[in-house]
Amino acid sequence: MNFRKMPWFDYGGRFSPLKTAVLIALFIPGLWTAAMFALDRLGARPVTEAIHEFGDWTIRLIFISLVISPARVVLQWPRLLDVRRMIGVAACVYVLIHLSLYTADEVFNLGTVASEIVLRIYLTIGFTALTGLCVLAVTSTDGWQRRLGARRWQKLHRIIYVIGVLAVIHFCMQSKLDEWEPTVMAGIFFWLMACRVVSWRLGRGKLPLWSVASLSLASGVLTALGEAFYFWLAMGAPFVLVLQANLSLDTGLRPSWVVFVSTFAVVLLGWTRATFWPGQARRLRPA
Ligand code: HEM
């Protein structure tokens, strides 16, 4: 066994504090939920709550893996790429625990689980995303990269974008009343995809701060419009009034604001990096 391949070493076989910190961080939500479960602190329906926790962390980890590409350009931090594989594999582990908990909730009746997956569209969508994540996790190794060749491997791993869409749809469909977090996730997903489109159009390694900032603003406004449209369609609520409420801060922090502020934080970090540590920026290698 080659110990230099352990997740806390970088590709050059040196100990990597960044990879070690991320590896430890990836365990925390799962261990925390397990501890709360063991201490009976997950409320009246602990298994359902644990399903939700693992589902939430799966989608968050998918998004964190997707933000690595724009963040490494904006922050001029190429080493960020070293942790992407680890985060993707963690997303797969979390979703497998999510599925296992759901199976436990169905008292391990695999027939019921299978028929529910076929009959309930949000579960069918979730299962398709899970299958995709498993394919990506299995083929994420150096061996599979060599076997498939760089081009085919990259093409295959682009299914992460489809998985992202499916994850957002699954999240939106399962939340019966509270659409707050799914709306935030949909807005952030739009920003992530828009950053990629801009980066592809400008060429590898180019993502000017002004473009990321404009996309933050556009994502916030589109989230407000989307939410107003949803309330109008689903409940007949007046579109303009809901839009006004979404754009103002009078009714608290609406999803549109959360999308804008969280994505704009990346711009601020990039600006801080470029202004105060310009000499630290290193040359980016292709993703
Ligand atoms: C990549 C795939 C998946 C992702 C990202 C995902 C994510 C999520 C998220 C974010 C939630 C909502 C948690 C909350 O409201 O706090 C959720 C709920 C749920 N998911 Fe998934 N999930 C995936 C796959 C699956 C699969 C394969 C199944 C089972 C076949 C499943 C079953 C459920 C169930 C039963 C709920 C709770 C619904 C309820 O409480 O009524 N998910 N999932």
Short mmCIF file of C-alpha atoms and ligand atoms in Angstrom, two decimals:
data_model
loop_
_atom_site.label_atom_id
_atom_site.label_comp_id
_atom_site.label_asym_id
_atom_site.label_seq_id
_atom_site.Cartn_x
_atom_site.Cartn_y
_atom_site.Cartn_z
CA MET A 1 0.00 0.00 0.00
CA ASN A 2 1.32 3.42 -0.99
CA PHE A 3 0.92 5.67 2.06
CA ARG A 4 1.78 8.74 -0.02
CA LYS A 5 -1.65 8.30 -1.70
CA MET A 6 -3.45 8.91 1.59
CA PRO A 7 -5.91 11.84 1.39
CA TRP A 8 -3.77 14.09 3.62
CA PHE A 9 -0.87 14.06 1.12
CA ASP A 10 -0.83 16.27 -1.97
CA TYR A 11 -0.15 14.99 -5.50
CA GLY A 12 3.58 15.43 -4.91
CA GLY A 13 3.40 13.12 -1.86
CA ARG A 14 3.93 15.97 0.64
CA PHE A 15 1.78 16.46 3.74
CA SER A 16 -0.99 18.95 2.90
CA PRO A 17 -2.50 20.98 5.79
CA LEU A 18 -5.33 22.13 3.45
CA LYS A 19 -6.34 18.57 2.51
CA THR A 20 -6.07 17.44 6.14
CA ALA A 21 -8.27 20.31 7.37
CA VAL A 22 -10.89 19.64 4.68
CA LEU A 23 -10.83 15.90 5.40
CA ILE A 24 -11.50 16.51 9.09
CA ALA A 25 -14.19 19.11 8.30
CA LEU A 26 -16.01 16.62 6.05
CA PHE A 27 -16.55 14.26 8.97
CA ILE A 28 -18.00 16.90 11.29
CA PRO A 29 -21.65 17.17 10.03
CA GLY A 30 -22.05 13.38 9.90
CA LEU A 31 -20.50 12.80 13.32
CA TRP A 32 -22.52 15.69 14.78
CA THR A 33 -25.79 14.22 13.47
CA ALA A 34 -24.81 10.75 14.72
CA ALA A 35 -24.02 12.19 18.17
CA MET A 36 -27.33 14.12 18.30
CA PHE A 37 -29.13 10.92 17.28
CA ALA A 38 -27.36 8.91 19.99
CA LEU A 39 -28.17 11.58 22.59
CA ASP A 40 -31.82 11.64 21.45
CA ARG A 41 -31.61 15.33 20.52
CA LEU A 42 -33.15 15.06 17.03
CA GLY A 43 -36.74 15.67 18.09
CA ALA A 44 -39.82 13.48 17.88
CA ARG A 45 -38.85 11.86 14.54
CA PRO A 46 -35.09 11.38 14.82
CA VAL A 47 -34.70 9.21 11.70
CA THR A 48 -36.62 11.70 9.52
CA GLU A 49 -34.52 14.52 10.97
CA ALA A 50 -31.32 12.57 10.24
CA ILE A 51 -32.54 11.94 6.64
CA HIS A 52 -32.98 15.70 6.28
CA GLU A 53 -29.57 16.50 7.78
CA PHE A 54 -27.75 14.08 5.44
CA GLY A 55 -29.80 15.31 2.46
CA ASP A 56 -28.94 18.93 3.29
CA TRP A 57 -25.24 18.12 3.56
CA THR A 58 -25.25 16.16 0.31
CA ILE A 59 -26.53 19.13 -1.67
CA ARG A 60 -24.21 21.53 0.19
CA LEU A 61 -21.19 19.34 -0.61
CA ILE A 62 -22.21 19.11 -4.28
CA PHE A 63 -22.34 22.91 -4.36
CA ILE A 64 -19.03 23.29 -2.49
CA SER A 65 -17.39 20.99 -5.06
CA LEU A 66 -18.92 23.13 -7.83
CA VAL A 67 -17.68 26.40 -6.33
CA ILE A 68 -14.05 25.22 -6.37
CA SER A 69 -13.55 26.05 -10.07
CA PRO A 70 -14.70 29.69 -9.93
CA ALA A 71 -13.20 30.20 -6.44
CA ARG A 72 -9.71 29.04 -7.46
CA VAL A 73 -9.75 31.59 -10.29
CA VAL A 74 -11.26 34.45 -8.31
CA LEU A 75 -9.06 33.81 -5.26
CA GLN A 76 -6.03 32.92 -7.40
CA TRP A 77 -5.66 29.79 -5.27
CA PRO A 78 -4.85 26.82 -7.56
CA ARG A 79 -4.32 24.43 -4.63
CA LEU A 80 -8.08 24.50 -3.98
CA LEU A 81 -8.36 21.97 -6.79
CA ASP A 82 -6.59 19.38 -4.59
CA VAL A 83 -9.65 19.07 -2.34
CA ARG A 84 -12.37 18.82 -5.01
CA ARG A 85 -12.21 15.04 -5.41
CA MET A 86 -12.40 14.53 -1.65
CA ILE A 87 -15.49 16.75 -1.38
CA GLY A 88 -17.21 14.96 -4.29
CA VAL A 89 -16.56 11.55 -2.72
CA ALA A 90 -17.88 12.86 0.62
CA ALA A 91 -21.10 13.99 -1.14
CA CYS A 92 -21.49 10.42 -2.41
CA VAL A 93 -20.95 8.96 1.09
CA TYR A 94 -23.49 11.40 2.58
CA VAL A 95 -26.14 10.54 -0.01
CA LEU A 96 -25.60 6.82 0.56
CA ILE A 97 -26.21 7.38 4.28
CA HIS A 98 -29.29 9.49 3.32
CA LEU A 99 -30.63 6.52 1.30
CA SER A 100 -29.73 4.02 4.06
CA LEU A 101 -31.61 6.09 6.64
CA TYR A 102 -34.61 6.26 4.34
CA THR A 103 -34.42 2.46 3.98
CA ALA A 104 -34.23 2.15 7.78
CA ASP A 105 -37.29 4.41 8.04
CA GLU A 106 -39.09 1.94 5.77
CA VAL A 107 -38.06 -0.83 8.23
CA PHE A 108 -35.60 -2.21 5.64
CA ASN A 109 -38.41 -3.33 3.38
CA LEU A 110 -36.43 -3.17 0.13
CA GLY A 111 -39.53 -3.92 -1.97
CA THR A 112 -41.29 -0.84 -0.58
CA VAL A 113 -38.16 1.28 -1.04
CA ALA A 114 -37.81 0.17 -4.68
CA SER A 115 -41.49 0.76 -5.48
CA GLU A 116 -41.44 4.19 -3.80
CA ILE A 117 -38.40 5.13 -5.88
CA VAL A 118 -40.25 4.12 -9.03
CA LEU A 119 -43.61 5.67 -8.10
CA ARG A 120 -42.62 8.94 -6.40
CA ILE A 121 -41.08 11.25 -8.91
CA TYR A 122 -38.98 13.19 -6.34
CA LEU A 123 -37.43 9.91 -5.19
CA THR A 124 -36.82 8.81 -8.80
CA ILE A 125 -35.00 12.10 -9.38
CA GLY A 126 -33.02 11.72 -6.13
CA PHE A 127 -32.06 8.17 -7.04
CA THR A 128 -30.89 9.22 -10.51
CA ALA A 129 -28.69 11.89 -8.89
CA LEU A 130 -27.37 9.32 -6.41
CA THR A 131 -26.46 6.93 -9.24
CA GLY A 132 -24.61 9.74 -10.99
CA LEU A 133 -22.70 10.64 -7.82
CA CYS A 134 -21.67 7.00 -7.36
CA VAL A 135 -20.37 6.83 -10.95
CA LEU A 136 -18.33 10.00 -10.37
CA ALA A 137 -16.97 8.77 -7.02
CA VAL A 138 -15.90 5.40 -8.45
CA THR A 139 -14.22 6.95 -11.51
CA SER A 140 -12.56 9.74 -9.53
CA THR A 141 -9.38 7.72 -8.93
CA ASP A 142 -6.08 8.24 -10.78
CA GLY A 143 -6.45 4.71 -12.20
CA TRP A 144 -9.82 5.54 -13.82
CA GLN A 145 -8.45 8.85 -15.11
CA ARG A 146 -5.66 6.94 -16.89
CA ARG A 147 -8.05 4.24 -18.15
CA LEU A 148 -10.56 6.70 -19.61
CA GLY A 149 -8.05 9.28 -20.83
CA ALA A 150 -8.23 12.96 -19.88
CA ARG A 151 -10.87 14.02 -22.45
CA ARG A 152 -13.33 11.20 -21.83
CA TRP A 153 -12.84 11.50 -18.05
CA GLN A 154 -13.57 15.23 -18.16
CA LYS A 155 -16.63 14.67 -20.36
CA LEU A 156 -17.96 12.04 -17.96
CA HIS A 157 -17.41 14.26 -14.94
CA ARG A 158 -19.47 17.02 -16.54
CA ILE A 159 -22.55 15.04 -15.44
CA ILE A 160 -22.02 16.81 -12.09
CA TYR A 161 -24.00 19.72 -13.63
CA VAL A 162 -26.96 17.43 -14.36
CA ILE A 163 -26.62 15.98 -10.84
CA GLY A 164 -26.75 19.54 -9.48
CA VAL A 165 -29.99 20.26 -11.37
CA LEU A 166 -31.55 16.97 -10.19
CA ALA A 167 -30.49 17.64 -6.59
CA VAL A 168 -32.14 21.08 -6.63
CA ILE A 169 -35.35 19.65 -8.16
CA HIS A 170 -35.43 16.82 -5.56
CA PHE A 171 -34.95 19.39 -2.79
CA CYS A 172 -37.70 21.70 -4.14
CA MET A 173 -40.17 18.85 -4.66
CA GLN A 174 -39.79 17.24 -1.23
CA SER A 175 -40.21 20.45 0.77
CA LYS A 176 -43.96 20.76 1.03
CA LEU A 177 -44.35 24.21 2.56
CA ASP A 178 -41.01 25.78 3.33
CA GLU A 179 -39.45 26.78 0.02
CA TRP A 180 -36.92 29.15 1.61
CA GLU A 181 -33.79 26.96 1.48
CA PRO A 182 -34.58 25.26 -1.87
CA THR A 183 -35.02 28.74 -3.38
CA VAL A 184 -31.64 29.83 -2.01
CA MET A 185 -30.05 26.67 -3.43
CA ALA A 186 -31.65 27.22 -6.84
CA GLY A 187 -30.35 30.82 -6.92
CA ILE A 188 -26.82 29.80 -5.94
CA PHE A 189 -26.89 27.01 -8.52
CA PHE A 190 -27.78 29.55 -11.21
CA TRP A 191 -24.78 31.68 -10.15
CA LEU A 192 -22.45 28.65 -10.20
CA MET A 193 -23.54 27.71 -13.72
CA ALA A 194 -23.45 31.30 -14.97
CA CYS A 195 -19.83 31.67 -13.70
CA ARG A 196 -18.90 28.58 -15.69
CA VAL A 197 -20.53 29.86 -18.88
CA VAL A 198 -18.66 33.18 -18.56
CA SER A 199 -15.39 31.35 -17.84
CA TRP A 200 -15.86 29.08 -20.88
CA ARG A 201 -16.62 32.04 -23.11
CA LEU A 202 -13.61 34.05 -21.91
CA GLY A 203 -11.24 31.07 -21.98
CA ARG A 204 -9.74 28.92 -19.24
CA GLY A 205 -8.62 30.64 -16.09
CA LYS A 206 -10.41 33.92 -16.83
CA LEU A 207 -13.18 35.14 -14.60
CA PRO A 208 -12.92 38.90 -13.92
CA LEU A 209 -14.24 40.08 -10.58
CA TRP A 210 -16.68 42.50 -12.22
CA SER A 211 -18.32 39.60 -14.12
CA VAL A 212 -18.70 37.51 -10.94
CA ALA A 213 -20.15 40.57 -9.14
CA SER A 214 -22.64 41.18 -12.00
CA LEU A 215 -23.66 37.53 -11.88
CA SER A 216 -24.23 37.81 -8.10
CA LEU A 217 -26.58 40.72 -8.70
CA ALA A 218 -28.34 38.94 -11.59
CA SER A 219 -28.72 35.75 -9.52
CA GLY A 220 -30.25 37.72 -6.62
CA VAL A 221 -32.74 39.48 -8.91
CA LEU A 222 -33.63 36.25 -10.75
CA THR A 223 -34.19 34.47 -7.42
CA ALA A 224 -36.61 37.25 -6.39
CA LEU A 225 -38.43 36.99 -9.75
CA GLY A 226 -38.52 33.18 -9.59
CA GLU A 227 -39.91 33.16 -6.07
CA ALA A 228 -42.60 35.74 -6.94
CA PHE A 229 -43.52 33.66 -10.00
CA TYR A 230 -43.75 30.50 -7.89
CA PHE A 231 -46.07 32.16 -5.31
CA TRP A 232 -48.23 33.57 -8.10
CA LEU A 233 -48.47 30.20 -9.87
CA ALA A 234 -48.89 27.99 -6.81
CA MET A 235 -51.00 30.25 -4.58
CA GLY A 236 -52.27 33.05 -6.79
CA ALA A 237 -50.35 35.64 -4.72
CA PRO A 238 -49.96 39.05 -6.43
CA PHE A 239 -46.69 38.88 -8.40
CA VAL A 240 -45.64 42.52 -7.98
CA LEU A 241 -46.30 42.62 -4.23
CA VAL A 242 -44.32 39.44 -3.62
CA LEU A 243 -41.51 40.73 -5.85
CA GLN A 244 -41.39 43.99 -3.89
CA ALA A 245 -41.26 42.04 -0.62
CA ASN A 246 -38.49 39.83 -2.02
CA LEU A 247 -36.39 42.81 -3.06
CA SER A 248 -36.82 44.79 0.16
CA LEU A 249 -35.47 43.85 3.58
CA ASP A 250 -38.74 44.73 5.38
CA THR A 251 -39.87 41.10 5.62
CA GLY A 252 -36.46 39.84 6.81
CA LEU A 253 -33.71 38.24 4.79
CA ARG A 254 -35.41 36.84 1.69
CA PRO A 255 -33.71 34.07 -0.41
CA SER A 256 -32.79 36.64 -3.10
CA TRP A 257 -30.70 38.57 -0.57
CA VAL A 258 -29.07 35.41 0.77
CA VAL A 259 -28.11 34.43 -2.80
CA PHE A 260 -26.69 37.89 -3.51
CA VAL A 261 -24.78 38.22 -0.22
CA SER A 262 -23.32 34.69 -0.21
CA THR A 263 -22.15 34.84 -3.84
CA PHE A 264 -20.90 38.42 -3.49
CA ALA A 265 -18.78 37.25 -0.53
CA VAL A 266 -16.66 35.34 -3.08
CA VAL A 267 -16.14 38.61 -4.97
CA LEU A 268 -15.09 40.40 -1.77
CA LEU A 269 -12.65 37.63 -0.89
CA GLY A 270 -11.20 37.81 -4.42
CA TRP A 271 -10.88 41.58 -4.19
CA THR A 272 -9.17 41.33 -0.76
CA ARG A 273 -6.76 38.75 -2.15
CA ALA A 274 -5.93 40.82 -5.23
CA THR A 275 -5.55 44.05 -3.24
CA PHE A 276 -3.62 42.93 -0.18
CA TRP A 277 -1.72 39.83 -1.35
CA PRO A 278 -1.25 40.32 -5.11
CA GLY A 279 2.22 38.71 -5.03
CA GLN A 280 0.84 35.46 -3.61
CA ALA A 281 -1.24 34.69 -6.71
CA ARG A 282 0.14 31.67 -8.53
CA ARG A 283 -0.25 30.48 -12.07
CA LEU A 284 -3.38 28.39 -12.53
CA ARG A 285 -3.10 24.98 -14.12
CA PRO A 286 -6.11 23.72 -16.14
CA ALA A 287 -8.81 22.07 -14.01
C1 HEM B 1 -27.90 13.35 -4.88
C2 HEM B 1 -29.06 12.87 -4.43
C3 HEM B 1 -29.87 13.48 -3.34
C4 HEM B 1 -29.79 14.71 -2.76
C5 HEM B 1 -28.84 15.85 -3.07
C6 HEM B 1 -30.82 14.77 -1.75
C7 HEM B 1 -31.07 15.89 -0.96
C8 HEM B 1 -32.16 16.01 -0.12
C9 HEM B 1 -32.48 17.20 0.60
C10 HEM B 1 -31.67 18.49 0.57
C11 HEM B 1 -33.59 16.96 1.31
C12 HEM B 1 -34.33 17.95 2.19
C13 HEM B 1 -33.77 18.06 3.54
C14 HEM B 1 -34.50 19.14 4.35
O1 HEM B 1 -35.65 19.46 4.04
O2 HEM B 1 -33.89 19.68 5.27
C15 HEM B 1 -33.98 15.60 1.04
C16 HEM B 1 -35.08 14.98 1.59
C17 HEM B 1 -35.40 13.67 1.36
N1 HEM B 1 -34.78 12.81 0.50
FE1 HEM B 1 -33.14 13.18 -0.60
N2 HEM B 1 -31.50 13.58 -1.73
C18 HEM B 1 -30.95 12.77 -2.69
C19 HEM B 1 -31.32 11.48 -2.97
C20 HEM B 1 -32.32 10.79 -2.33
C21 HEM B 1 -32.65 9.42 -2.53
C22 HEM B 1 -31.94 8.46 -3.48
C23 HEM B 1 -33.70 9.13 -1.71
C24 HEM B 1 -34.41 7.84 -1.50
C25 HEM B 1 -34.67 6.99 -2.42
C26 HEM B 1 -34.04 10.34 -1.00
C27 HEM B 1 -35.05 10.46 -0.08
C28 HEM B 1 -35.39 11.59 0.59
C29 HEM B 1 -36.48 11.68 1.55
C30 HEM B 1 -37.42 10.55 1.93
C31 HEM B 1 -36.48 12.98 2.03
C32 HEM B 1 -37.42 13.56 3.08
C33 HEM B 1 -38.76 13.89 2.50
C34 HEM B 1 -39.77 14.24 3.56
O3 HEM B 1 -39.41 14.54 4.69
O4 HEM B 1 -40.94 14.21 3.23
N3 HEM B 1 -33.18 11.32 -1.40
N4 HEM B 1 -33.09 15.05 0.16
#
